[in-house]
Every structure is written in structure tokens, then in C-alpha cells.
Coordinates of C-alpha atoms in Angstrom, one line a residue:
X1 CA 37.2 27.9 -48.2
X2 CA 36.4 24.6 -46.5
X3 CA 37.1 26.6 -43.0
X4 CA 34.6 29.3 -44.0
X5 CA 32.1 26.6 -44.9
X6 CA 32.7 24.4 -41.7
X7 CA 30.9 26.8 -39.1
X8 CA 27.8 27.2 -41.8
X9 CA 27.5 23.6 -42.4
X10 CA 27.3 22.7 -39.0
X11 CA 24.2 25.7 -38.2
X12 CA 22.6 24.3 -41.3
X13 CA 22.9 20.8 -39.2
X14 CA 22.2 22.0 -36.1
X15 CA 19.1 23.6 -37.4
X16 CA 17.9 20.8 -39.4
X17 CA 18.1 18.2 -36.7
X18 CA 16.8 20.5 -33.9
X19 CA 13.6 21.2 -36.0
X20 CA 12.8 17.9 -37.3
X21 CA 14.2 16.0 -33.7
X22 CA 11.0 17.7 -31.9
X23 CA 8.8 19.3 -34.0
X24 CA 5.9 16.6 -33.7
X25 CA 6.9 17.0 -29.9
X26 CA 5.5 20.4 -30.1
X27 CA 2.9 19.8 -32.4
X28 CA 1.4 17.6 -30.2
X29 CA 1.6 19.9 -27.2
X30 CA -0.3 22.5 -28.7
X31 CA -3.0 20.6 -29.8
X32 CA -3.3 19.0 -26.3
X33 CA -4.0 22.3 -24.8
X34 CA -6.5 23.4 -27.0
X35 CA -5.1 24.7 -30.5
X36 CA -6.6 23.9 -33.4
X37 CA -4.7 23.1 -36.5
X38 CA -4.1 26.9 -37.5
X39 CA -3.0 27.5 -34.2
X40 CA -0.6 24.8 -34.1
X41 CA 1.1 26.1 -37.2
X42 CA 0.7 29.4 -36.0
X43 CA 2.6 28.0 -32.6
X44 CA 5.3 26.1 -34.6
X45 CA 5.8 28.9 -36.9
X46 CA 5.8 31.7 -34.2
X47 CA 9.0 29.2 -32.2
X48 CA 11.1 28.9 -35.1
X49 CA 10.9 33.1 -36.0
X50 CA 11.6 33.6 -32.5
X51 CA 14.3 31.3 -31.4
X52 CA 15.8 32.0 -34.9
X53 CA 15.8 35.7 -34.1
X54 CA 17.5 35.2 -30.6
X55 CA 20.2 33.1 -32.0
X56 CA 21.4 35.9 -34.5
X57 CA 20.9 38.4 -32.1
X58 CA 22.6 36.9 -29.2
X59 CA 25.1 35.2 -31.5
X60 CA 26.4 38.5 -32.8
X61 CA 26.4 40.7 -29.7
X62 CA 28.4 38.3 -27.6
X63 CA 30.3 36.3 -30.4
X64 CA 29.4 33.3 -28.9
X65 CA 27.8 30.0 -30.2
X66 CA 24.7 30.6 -28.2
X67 CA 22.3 28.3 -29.8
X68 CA 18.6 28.7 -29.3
X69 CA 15.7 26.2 -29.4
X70 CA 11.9 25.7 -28.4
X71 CA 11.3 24.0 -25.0
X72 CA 10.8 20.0 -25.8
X73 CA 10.3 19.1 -22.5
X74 CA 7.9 22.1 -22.0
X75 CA 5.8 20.7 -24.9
X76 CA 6.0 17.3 -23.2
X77 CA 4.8 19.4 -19.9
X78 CA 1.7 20.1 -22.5
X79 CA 1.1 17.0 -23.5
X80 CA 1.1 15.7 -19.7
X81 CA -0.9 18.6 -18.8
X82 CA -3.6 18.5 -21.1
X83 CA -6.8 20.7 -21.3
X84 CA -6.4 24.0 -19.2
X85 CA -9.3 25.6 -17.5
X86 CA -10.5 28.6 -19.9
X87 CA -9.0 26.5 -22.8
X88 CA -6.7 27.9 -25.4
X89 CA -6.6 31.3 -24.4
X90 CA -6.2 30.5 -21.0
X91 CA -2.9 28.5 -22.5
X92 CA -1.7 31.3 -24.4
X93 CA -2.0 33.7 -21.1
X94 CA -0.4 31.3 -19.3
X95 CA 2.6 30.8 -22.2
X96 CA 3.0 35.0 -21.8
X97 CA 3.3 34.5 -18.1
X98 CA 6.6 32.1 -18.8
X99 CA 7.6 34.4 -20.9
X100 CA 7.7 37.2 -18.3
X101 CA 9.2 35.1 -15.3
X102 CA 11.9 34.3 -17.6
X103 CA 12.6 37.9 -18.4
X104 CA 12.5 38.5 -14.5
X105 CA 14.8 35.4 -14.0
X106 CA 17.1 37.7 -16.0
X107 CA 16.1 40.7 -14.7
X108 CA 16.6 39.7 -10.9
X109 CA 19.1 37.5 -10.2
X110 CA 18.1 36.0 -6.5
X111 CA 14.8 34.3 -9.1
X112 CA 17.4 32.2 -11.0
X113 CA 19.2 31.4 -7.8
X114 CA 15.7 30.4 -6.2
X115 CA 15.4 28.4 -9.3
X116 CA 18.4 26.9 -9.1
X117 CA 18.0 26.2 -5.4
X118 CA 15.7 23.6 -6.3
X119 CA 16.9 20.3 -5.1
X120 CA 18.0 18.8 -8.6
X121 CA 16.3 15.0 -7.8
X122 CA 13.6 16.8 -7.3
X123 CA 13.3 18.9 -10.6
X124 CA 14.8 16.0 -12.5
X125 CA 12.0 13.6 -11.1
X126 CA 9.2 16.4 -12.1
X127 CA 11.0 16.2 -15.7
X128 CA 11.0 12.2 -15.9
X129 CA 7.2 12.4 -14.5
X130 CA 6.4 14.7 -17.8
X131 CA 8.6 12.8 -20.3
X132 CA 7.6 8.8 -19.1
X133 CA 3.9 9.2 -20.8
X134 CA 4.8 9.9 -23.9
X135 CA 7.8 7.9 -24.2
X136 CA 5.3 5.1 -23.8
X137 CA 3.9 5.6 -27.3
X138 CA 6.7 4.0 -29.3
X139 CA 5.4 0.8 -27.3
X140 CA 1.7 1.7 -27.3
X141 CA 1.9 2.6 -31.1
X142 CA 3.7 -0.9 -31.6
X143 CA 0.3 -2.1 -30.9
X144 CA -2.5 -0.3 -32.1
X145 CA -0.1 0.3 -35.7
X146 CA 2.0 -1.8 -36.1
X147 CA 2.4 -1.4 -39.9
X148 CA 3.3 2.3 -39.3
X149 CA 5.5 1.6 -36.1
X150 CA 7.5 -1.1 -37.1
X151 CA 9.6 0.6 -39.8
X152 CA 9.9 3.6 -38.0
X153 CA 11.2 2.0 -34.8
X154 CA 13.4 -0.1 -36.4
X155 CA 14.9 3.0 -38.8
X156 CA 15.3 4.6 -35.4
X157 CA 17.1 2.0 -33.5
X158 CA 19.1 1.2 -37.0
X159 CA 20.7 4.8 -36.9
X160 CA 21.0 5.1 -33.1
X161 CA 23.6 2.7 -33.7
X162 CA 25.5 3.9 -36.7
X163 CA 24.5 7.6 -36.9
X164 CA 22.8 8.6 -33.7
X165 CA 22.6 12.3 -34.6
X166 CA 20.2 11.6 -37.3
X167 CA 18.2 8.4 -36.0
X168 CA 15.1 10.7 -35.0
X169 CA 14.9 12.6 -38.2
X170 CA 15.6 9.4 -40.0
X171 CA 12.7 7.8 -38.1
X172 CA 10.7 10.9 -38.8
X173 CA 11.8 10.5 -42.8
X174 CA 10.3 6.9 -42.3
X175 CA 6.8 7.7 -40.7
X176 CA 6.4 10.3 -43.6
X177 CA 6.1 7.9 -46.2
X178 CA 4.2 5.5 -44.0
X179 CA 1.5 8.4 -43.8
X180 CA 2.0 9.2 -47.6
X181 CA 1.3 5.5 -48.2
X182 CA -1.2 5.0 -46.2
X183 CA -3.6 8.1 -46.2
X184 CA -7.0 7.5 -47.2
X185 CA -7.8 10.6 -49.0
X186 CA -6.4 14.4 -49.5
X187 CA -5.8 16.8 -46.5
X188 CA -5.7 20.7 -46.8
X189 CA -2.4 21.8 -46.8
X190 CA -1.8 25.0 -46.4
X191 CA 1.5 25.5 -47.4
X192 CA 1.5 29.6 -47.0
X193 CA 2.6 30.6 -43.9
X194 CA 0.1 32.0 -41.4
X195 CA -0.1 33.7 -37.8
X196 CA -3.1 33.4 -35.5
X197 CA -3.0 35.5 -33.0
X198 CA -4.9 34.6 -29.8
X199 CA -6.2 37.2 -27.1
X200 CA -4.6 35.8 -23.7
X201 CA -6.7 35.0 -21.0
X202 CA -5.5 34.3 -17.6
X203 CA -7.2 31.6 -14.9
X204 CA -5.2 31.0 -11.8
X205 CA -5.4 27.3 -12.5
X206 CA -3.3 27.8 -15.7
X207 CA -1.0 30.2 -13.6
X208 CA -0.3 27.8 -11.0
X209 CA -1.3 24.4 -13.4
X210 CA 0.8 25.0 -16.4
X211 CA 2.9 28.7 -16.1
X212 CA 4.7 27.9 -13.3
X213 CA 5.7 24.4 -14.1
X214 CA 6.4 25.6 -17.9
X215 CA 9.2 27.9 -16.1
X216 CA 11.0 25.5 -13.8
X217 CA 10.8 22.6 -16.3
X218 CA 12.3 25.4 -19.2
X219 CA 15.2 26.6 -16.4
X220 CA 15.7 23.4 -15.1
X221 CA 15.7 21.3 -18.7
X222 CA 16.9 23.7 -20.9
X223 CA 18.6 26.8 -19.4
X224 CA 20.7 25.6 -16.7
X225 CA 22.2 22.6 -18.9
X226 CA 22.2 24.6 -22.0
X227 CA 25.1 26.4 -20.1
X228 CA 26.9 23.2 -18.9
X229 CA 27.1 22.4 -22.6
X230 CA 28.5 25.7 -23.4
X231 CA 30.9 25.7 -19.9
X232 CA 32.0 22.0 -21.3
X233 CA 33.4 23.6 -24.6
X234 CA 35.0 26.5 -22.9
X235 CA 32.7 29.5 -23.1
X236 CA 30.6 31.1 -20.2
X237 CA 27.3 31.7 -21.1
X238 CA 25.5 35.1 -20.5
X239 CA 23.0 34.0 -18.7
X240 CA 21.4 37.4 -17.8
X241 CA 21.8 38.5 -21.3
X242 CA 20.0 34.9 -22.7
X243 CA 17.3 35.1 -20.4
X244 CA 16.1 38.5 -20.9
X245 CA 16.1 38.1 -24.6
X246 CA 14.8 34.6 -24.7
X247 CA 12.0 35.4 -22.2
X248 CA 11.2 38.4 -24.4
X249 CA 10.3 36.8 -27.5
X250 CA 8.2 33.8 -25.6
X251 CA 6.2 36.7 -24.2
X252 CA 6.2 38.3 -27.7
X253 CA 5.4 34.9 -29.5
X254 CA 2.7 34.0 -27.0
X255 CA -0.1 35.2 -28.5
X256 CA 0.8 33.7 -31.7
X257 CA 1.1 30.0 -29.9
X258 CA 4.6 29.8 -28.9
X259 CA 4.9 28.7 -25.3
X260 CA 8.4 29.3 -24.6
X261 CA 12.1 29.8 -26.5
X262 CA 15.3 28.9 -24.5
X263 CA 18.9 28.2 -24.7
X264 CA 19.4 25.0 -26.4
X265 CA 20.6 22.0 -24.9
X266 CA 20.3 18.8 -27.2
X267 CA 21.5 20.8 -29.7
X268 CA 23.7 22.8 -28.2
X269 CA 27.1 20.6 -28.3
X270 CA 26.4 20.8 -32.5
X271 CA 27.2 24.6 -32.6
X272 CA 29.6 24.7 -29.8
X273 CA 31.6 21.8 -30.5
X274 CA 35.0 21.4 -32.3
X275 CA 32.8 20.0 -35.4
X276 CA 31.5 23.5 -35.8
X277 CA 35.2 24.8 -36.2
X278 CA 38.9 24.1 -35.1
X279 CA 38.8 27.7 -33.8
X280 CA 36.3 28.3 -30.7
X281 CA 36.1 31.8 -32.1
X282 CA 34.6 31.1 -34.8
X283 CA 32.1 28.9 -33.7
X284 CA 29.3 31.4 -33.3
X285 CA 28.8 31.8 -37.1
X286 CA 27.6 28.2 -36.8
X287 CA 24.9 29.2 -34.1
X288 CA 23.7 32.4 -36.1
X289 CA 23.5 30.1 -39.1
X290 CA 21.6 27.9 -36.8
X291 CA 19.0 30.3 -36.3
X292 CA 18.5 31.8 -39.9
X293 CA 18.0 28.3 -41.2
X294 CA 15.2 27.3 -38.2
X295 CA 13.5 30.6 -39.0
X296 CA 13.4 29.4 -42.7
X297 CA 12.2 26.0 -41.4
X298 CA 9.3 27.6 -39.7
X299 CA 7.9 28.9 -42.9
X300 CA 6.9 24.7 -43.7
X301 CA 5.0 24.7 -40.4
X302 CA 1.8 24.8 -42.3
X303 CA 2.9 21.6 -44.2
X304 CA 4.2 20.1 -41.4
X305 CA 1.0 20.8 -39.0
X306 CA -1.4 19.1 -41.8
X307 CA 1.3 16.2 -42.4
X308 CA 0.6 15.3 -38.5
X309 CA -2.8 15.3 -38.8
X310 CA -3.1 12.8 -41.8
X311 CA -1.5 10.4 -39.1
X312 CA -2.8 8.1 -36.4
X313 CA -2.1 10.2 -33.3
X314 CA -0.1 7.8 -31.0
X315 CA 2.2 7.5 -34.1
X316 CA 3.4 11.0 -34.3
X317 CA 3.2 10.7 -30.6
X318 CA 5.5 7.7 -31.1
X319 CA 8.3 9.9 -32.7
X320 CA 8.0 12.4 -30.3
X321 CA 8.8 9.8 -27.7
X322 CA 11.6 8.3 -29.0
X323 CA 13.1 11.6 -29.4
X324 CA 12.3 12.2 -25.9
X325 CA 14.2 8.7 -24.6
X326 CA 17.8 10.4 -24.3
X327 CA 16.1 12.9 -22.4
X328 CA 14.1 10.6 -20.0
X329 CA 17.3 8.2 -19.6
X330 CA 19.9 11.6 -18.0
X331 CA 16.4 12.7 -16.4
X332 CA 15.9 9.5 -14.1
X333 CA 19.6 9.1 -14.1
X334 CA 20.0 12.2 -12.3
X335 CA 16.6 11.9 -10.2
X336 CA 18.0 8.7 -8.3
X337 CA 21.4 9.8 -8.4
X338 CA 21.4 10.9 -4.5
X339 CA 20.5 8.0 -1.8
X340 CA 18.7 10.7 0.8
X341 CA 16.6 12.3 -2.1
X342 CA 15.8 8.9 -3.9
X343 CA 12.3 8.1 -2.5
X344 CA 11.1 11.8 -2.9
X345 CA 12.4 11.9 -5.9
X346 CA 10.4 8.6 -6.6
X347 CA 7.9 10.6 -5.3
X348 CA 7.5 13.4 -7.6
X349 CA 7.7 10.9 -10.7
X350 CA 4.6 9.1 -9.5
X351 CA 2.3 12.2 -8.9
X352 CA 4.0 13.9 -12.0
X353 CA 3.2 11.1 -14.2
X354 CA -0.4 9.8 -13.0
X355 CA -1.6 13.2 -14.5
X356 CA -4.0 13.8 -12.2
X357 CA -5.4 16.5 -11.7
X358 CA -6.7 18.6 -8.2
X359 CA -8.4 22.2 -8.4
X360 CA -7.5 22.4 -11.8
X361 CA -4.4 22.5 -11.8
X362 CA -1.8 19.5 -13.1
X363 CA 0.4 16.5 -11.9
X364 CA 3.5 18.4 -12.5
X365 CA 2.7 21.2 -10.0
X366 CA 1.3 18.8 -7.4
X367 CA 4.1 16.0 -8.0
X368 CA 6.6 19.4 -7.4
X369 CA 4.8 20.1 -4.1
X370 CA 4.8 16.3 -2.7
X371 CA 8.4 15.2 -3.8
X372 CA 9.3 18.7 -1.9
X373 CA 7.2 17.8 1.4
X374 CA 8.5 14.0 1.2
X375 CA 12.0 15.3 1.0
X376 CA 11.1 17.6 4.2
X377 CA 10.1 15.1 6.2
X378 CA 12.6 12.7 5.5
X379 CA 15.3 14.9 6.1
X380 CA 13.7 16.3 9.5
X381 CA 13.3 13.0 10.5
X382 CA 16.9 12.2 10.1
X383 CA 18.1 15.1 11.3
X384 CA 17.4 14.2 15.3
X385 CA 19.2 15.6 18.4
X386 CA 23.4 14.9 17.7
X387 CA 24.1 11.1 19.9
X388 CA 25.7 11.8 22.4
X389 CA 29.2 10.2 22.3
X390 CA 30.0 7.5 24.6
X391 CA 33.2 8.7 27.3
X392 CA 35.9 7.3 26.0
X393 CA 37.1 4.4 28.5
X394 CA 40.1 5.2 30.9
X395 CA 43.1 3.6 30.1
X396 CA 43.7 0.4 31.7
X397 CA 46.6 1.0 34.7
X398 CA 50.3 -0.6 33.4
X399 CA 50.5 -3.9 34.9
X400 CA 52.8 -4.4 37.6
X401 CA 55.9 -6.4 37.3
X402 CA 55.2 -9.7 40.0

């Protein structure tokens, strides 16, 4: 009985900790690009349906523990980005044109090798860039609350040394009751599910601005190392297969908020690892039950959505950065990781993270293009005419014998 409950407990985990690890991370996103509190919820609820849907579905066909999550550090990407020309239905169209580039990246194989041909300090410097704001607002909120902030920091660093799996939700548990403590007066809940459902709208600005990054930072942060995790534990990923199915519900749940669903990678190890079961054949239970369980979560994103809102923003901004740190950290890690690449990659941080903004369109995209041209021009200007090697000198005639 235990070995039939093993694979169960461990979705039930997976799902818990993936949901409340980043849910305020997506919250906020939303909301930075122009939804409004429905929205949000409609957003967060529309995620958890859809990623829980491609888990079963993907989980059953291929009888592998194929997790599936909502992009974190795509909703970072929102946060960085910030108001989108045409406003939240320019957002939506630009979340549906994800959605269809990932299908493609299925669909046509040379576009995931295009992705993947990327130079990785570059797209792991674009990623840092995104992350580094808000993993600034444990310190910011520190400041501004520190009543709120304190405890939650301190649960957080508390279980990142004793239970690390659970120090973000812990945190998360803590900031809760700060914000039930400290509210000044009732907030509309509305606990009832509900799906608002957006007309896309597409400006070039949010094509190039906030589609287009959304996709690399999605295959580059999620995708590609989502199958590393799985490769780690044994199991090759069908990455075709993922794709087209994952793209397909972003596209479908685009309209409804949800900016994109992907293979998951923080979570990833919790379904596929030997904690899920003895027997790597039965570890795909674990990753389906994953997925019923964060559909079932989804159904509180109504609560959850008002819960932010009673709160100081830089404090739920706060938890979304600490569960962000790991992230930043392997990011930065693997930006400076190569000596030829390190100042373009240094680069693409700087423009990525100033969060400026040129023709309407964001820091990511432009910190892509300059990190790409500085590692151009670095490399052509290393890469001069061969030297020409010196003759070797003759050998010096035997001395003669006096």
C-alpha cells in the first residue's frame, strides 16, 4: 500500500510547492502588464487548468513523469517588462503569439535548434537581467515594511536551512498571517472561480517587446533544463510531443490570461526523482497526480488574487523574489561561466535589467540584441589573420673534436 501511495504523495507535493513557490510571481506579472484583479485570477486560474491538463495528458501517453508548470521566469519577464503598448489586450495577443511559436518550436525542429543555438551566457545573462529587479524586493521590502518583512525573511532563511523544499511556501505561510494581522478593513473575495476572457490585440511592440522574449526566456529557462532534469534521472524527454501540447494550451489559455505553460524545471526533480518511487516506471503517476492537484489548486485563484491585494505590493513582490534567488544564483552562474563570453554576457544583464525601454519595446529584447553584437565584435576582433610561425632555427653544426 505504502508503494501505491509513494508516487501520489509526492504529485500532491510537487503540486503544492510548485503553486504556492510562484504564484505571487505570477500574480504580479499580470498585474504589471495591465490585468486587473479579475484578470489576474482569471490568468492564475486559466495556468493551473492548463498546465494540469498537459501533465495528465502527456503523463499518460508517454508514461513518463513529465511535469508541467507556468513559466516563473516568464512572469518575472512581465514584471521587468511592464506596461505594453495597446495595454492588456495587446498582452494577451502577445501571450497567444508564445503560444504559437512554441507549437512551431515543436512543429519544426530547425526553430528549437535556432533556439538552442543561442549562445547560453548570453540567454542566461538575458534571464539574470529579468530575475535581478525583483530579487531586490526582499531587501527593498526590508525597508519600507519591515514589520511584514522581517518574519517572513527570517521563516525563509530558517527553512532554507533545515527544509529547503518548503522555505518559500513557509515564507509565504508567514506573510499570510502578517496580511491577516495587519489589514485595515475587509477585501472582496471572490472565492468562486471565474474566467475573463480578453479579445487579443496585437502591436508590433508587444510582438518584438514582450512575445519574443516570453519564448526564448520560456525555451531557454524552462524547456531546455526541464529536460536536463528528466535526462539526469534517466528518461528522455519528448520534446516534440511537450512542445506541441504545451504550446497548445498557452495559445488556448491566452485569452483567459495565461501567458505561457511549459515543462517544469524547479519542480521537476520532485516527480522524477527516486522520492516519487523506487521504480522509474512508476514515477509518472506522481507527475499526473501533480497535475490533477494544481488544476484543483487553481480553483483558489480568486482567493489567492484578493489575498495579494490586501498586501503592501513590494511585500508579495518580496516572496516572489526570494523564490526567484535559486534561480538568479544558476542564472549568473552560468552567464559568467565562459571567459570569452563574460563581458557580453555582462552586457546583456545591464541593458536587461535597467528596464529601459526604446520604440516600445523592452530591456530584455534590446539587452538580447546588445550582448549578441558585443559578443560579435569581440570575437571578430580576436579572431585576426593566424601568426605566422616563426622558422624553426637550424640546428647548430656538431662541434668538432680539437
Amino acid at each position: 500500500m505504502a508503494g501505491r501511495l509513494q508516487p501520489v504523495l509526492a504529485g500532491v507535493v510537487t503540486a503544492l510547492v510548485g503553486f504556492a513557490s510562484s504564484f505571487t510571481v505570477v500574480l504580479a506579472g499580470l498585474c504589471a502588464v495591465g490585468a486587473d484583479q479579475a484578470q489576474a485570477a482569471s490568468g492564475l486560474l486559466a495556468l493551473c487548468v492548463a498546465s494540469g491538463c498537459c501533465a495528465v495528458w502527456l503523463g499518460l501517453r508517454h508514461r513518463l513523469p513529465l511535469a508541467i508548470a507556468w513559466s516563473t521566469p516568464g512572469a518575472a519577464l512581465l514584471v521587468a517588462t511592464g506596461p505594453v503598448p495597446g495595454g492588456w489586450p495587446a498582452a494577451v495577443g502577445a501571450f497567444l503569439v508564445t503560444g504559437l511559436l512554441i507549437v512551431a518550436a515543436g512543429l519544426v525542429p530547425a526553430l528549437g535548434r535556432a533556439v538552442a543555438a543561442i549562445p547560453a551566457p548570453i540567454a542566461s545573462a538575458m534571464l539574470a537581467g529579468v530575475l535581478l529587479p525583483l530579487c531586490t524586493a526582499p531587501v527593498r521590502a526590508l525597508v519600507e515594511v519591515p514589520r511584514l518583512a522581517g518574519p517572513v525573511v527570517l521563516a525563509w532563511l530558517l527553512l532554507h536551512r533545515f527544509a529547503r523544499r518548503w522555505a518559500v511556501p513557509g515564507a509565504l505561510a508567514v506573510a499570510v498571517v502578517a496580511i491577516a494581522l495587519t489589514a485595515s478593513g475587509p477585501a472582496r473575495i471572490d472565492a468562486a472561480p471565474a474566467v475573463v476572457l480578453t479579445a487579443p490585440a496585437w502591436t508590433l511592440p508587444a510582438i518584438v517587446g514582450l512575445a519574443l522574449p516570453l519564448f526564448l526566456v520560456t525555451m531557454a529557462a524552462q524547456n531546455v533544463p526541464g529536460t536536463a532534469v528528466l535526462a539526469g534521472f534517466g528518461y528522455r524527454a519528448p520534446l516534440g510531443s511537450a512542445l506541441r501540447v504545451t504550446g497548445l494550451a498557452t495559445a488556448l489559455g491566452a485569452p483567459a490570461g495565461g501567458h505561457a505553460v511549459n515543462l517544469a524545471a524547479i519542480t521537476a526533480a520532485l516527480a522524477a526523482g527516486p522520492d516519487a518511487h523506487r521504480d522509474p516506471e512508476r514515477r509518472w503517476i506522481a507527475s499526473v497526480t501533480a497535475g490533477i492537484g494544481l488544476a484543483l489548486l487553481g480553483l483558489g485563484a480568486g482567493v489567492a488574487t484578493a489575498l495579494v491585494l490586501l498586501s503592501p505590493p513590494v511585500l508579495v513582490e518580496a516572496v516572489a523574489g526570494l523564490a526567484l534567488l535559486g534561480a538568479l544564483a544558476g542564472a549568473v552562474a552560468a552567464a559568467v561561466a565562459e571567459p570569452d563570453a563574460r563581458e557580453a554576457a555582462v552586457v546583456t544583464l545591464v541593458v536587461t535589467a535597467s528596464g529601459v525601454s526604446l520604440l516600445g519595446v523592452g530591456g530584455a529584447f534590446w539587452g538580447l540584441v546588445a550582448g549578441w553584437l558585443m559578443l560579435l565584435l569581440f570575437r571578430r576582433r580576436h579572431a585576426g589573420p593566424p601568426p605566422v610561425p616563426e622558422p624553426e632555427p637550424e640546428p647548430a653544426a656538431p662541434a668538432r673534436a680539437g
